[in-house]
mmCIF file of C-alpha atoms in Angstrom:
data_model
loop_
_atom_site.group_PDB
_atom_site.id
_atom_site.type_symbol
_atom_site.label_atom_id
_atom_site.label_comp_id
_atom_site.label_asym_id
_atom_site.label_seq_id
_atom_site.Cartn_x
_atom_site.Cartn_y
_atom_site.Cartn_z
ATOM 1 C CA MET A 10 -50.661 36.969 59.248
ATOM 2 C CA SER A 11 -48.184 34.555 57.750
ATOM 3 C CA LYS A 12 -45.706 35.924 55.231
ATOM 4 C CA THR A 13 -45.624 32.503 53.592
ATOM 5 C CA LEU A 14 -49.398 32.489 53.074
ATOM 6 C CA ASP A 15 -49.184 36.040 51.700
ATOM 7 C CA ALA A 16 -46.543 34.824 49.224
ATOM 8 C CA LEU A 17 -48.785 31.913 48.183
ATOM 9 C CA ARG A 18 -51.650 34.331 47.469
ATOM 10 C CA LYS A 19 -49.407 36.086 44.929
ATOM 11 C CA GLN A 20 -48.777 32.952 42.846
ATOM 12 C CA PRO A 21 -50.445 33.229 39.419
ATOM 13 C CA TRP A 22 -52.204 29.839 39.776
ATOM 14 C CA ILE A 23 -53.748 30.539 43.193
ATOM 15 C CA SER A 24 -57.138 32.193 43.526
ATOM 16 C CA ALA A 25 -57.515 32.210 47.324
ATOM 17 C CA VAL A 26 -55.841 31.094 50.541
ATOM 18 C CA ASP A 27 -58.117 30.942 53.584
ATOM 19 C CA ASP A 28 -56.555 30.197 56.954
ATOM 20 C CA GLU A 29 -59.387 28.610 58.934
ATOM 21 C CA ARG A 30 -57.242 26.981 61.601
ATOM 22 C CA ASP A 31 -58.621 29.301 64.287
ATOM 23 C CA ILE A 32 -62.065 27.682 63.861
ATOM 24 C CA GLY A 33 -60.750 24.125 63.812
ATOM 25 C CA ASN A 34 -60.396 23.696 60.051
ATOM 26 C CA SER A 35 -57.279 23.867 57.888
ATOM 27 C CA ILE A 36 -55.617 26.209 55.433
ATOM 28 C CA ILE A 37 -57.873 26.030 52.362
ATOM 29 C CA VAL A 38 -56.195 26.784 49.023
ATOM 30 C CA THR A 39 -58.308 27.383 45.917
ATOM 31 C CA LEU A 40 -56.602 27.366 42.533
ATOM 32 C CA LYS A 41 -57.695 29.494 39.596
ATOM 33 C CA SER A 42 -60.223 27.736 37.364
ATOM 34 C CA GLU A 43 -57.732 26.569 34.731
ATOM 35 C CA TRP A 44 -55.443 24.899 37.303
ATOM 36 C CA GLU A 45 -55.602 21.672 39.318
ATOM 37 C CA PHE A 46 -53.495 19.908 41.895
ATOM 38 C CA CYS A 47 -51.324 17.075 40.557
ATOM 39 C CA SER A 48 -52.726 14.424 42.825
ATOM 40 C CA GLU A 49 -54.716 11.257 42.940
ATOM 41 C CA ASP A 50 -57.873 13.372 42.504
ATOM 42 C CA PRO A 51 -57.874 14.685 38.891
ATOM 43 C CA GLY A 52 -59.662 17.989 38.474
ATOM 44 C CA CYS A 53 -59.187 18.944 42.118
ATOM 45 C CA GLY A 54 -58.794 22.701 42.457
ATOM 46 C CA VAL A 55 -59.326 23.051 46.217
ATOM 47 C CA LYS A 56 -57.182 21.461 48.878
ATOM 48 C CA GLY A 57 -56.781 21.723 52.644
ATOM 49 C CA PHE A 58 -53.445 21.748 54.459
ATOM 50 C CA ASP A 59 -52.758 21.265 58.173
ATOM 51 C CA ASN A 60 -49.953 23.801 58.434
ATOM 52 C CA VAL A 61 -48.107 26.542 56.543
ATOM 53 C CA ALA A 62 -45.186 24.293 55.559
ATOM 54 C CA ASP A 63 -47.549 21.740 54.000
ATOM 55 C CA ALA A 64 -49.421 24.505 52.152
ATOM 56 C CA ARG A 65 -46.173 25.918 50.797
ATOM 57 C CA SER A 66 -44.926 22.575 49.513
ATOM 58 C CA GLY A 67 -48.350 21.416 48.300
ATOM 59 C CA CYS A 68 -48.881 24.575 46.248
ATOM 60 C CA ALA A 69 -45.437 24.724 44.644
ATOM 61 C CA ARG A 70 -45.442 24.939 40.853
ATOM 62 C CA ARG A 71 -44.385 21.297 40.565
ATOM 63 C CA GLU A 72 -47.549 20.304 42.480
ATOM 64 C CA VAL A 73 -50.061 22.024 40.171
ATOM 65 C CA GLN A 74 -50.816 21.769 36.466
ATOM 66 C CA LEU A 75 -53.020 23.354 33.880
ATOM 67 C CA SER A 76 -56.314 21.525 33.570
ATOM 68 C CA ALA A 77 -56.927 19.490 30.462
ATOM 69 C CA PRO A 78 -59.344 21.367 28.215
ATOM 70 C CA SER A 79 -62.827 19.934 28.217
ATOM 71 C CA SER A 80 -63.919 18.465 24.909
ATOM 72 C CA ALA A 81 -66.882 20.117 23.240
ATOM 73 C CA ASN A 82 -69.501 17.768 21.831
#
């Protein structure tokens, strides 16, 4: 098991890290419900990465943000 992926799992904004590369998928990172990736896909809380280095950089604190609160009608 990767020490880097273990360290990612301990970040307070990360809910789960699933390494599915052995079945032909990627490293799937799921953020906790109040977090989202700062990307071109607002509200995105799940993202796949091809390798450990990409997962580490893509899940750094500068790459995630608290979700905007939903407005109650």
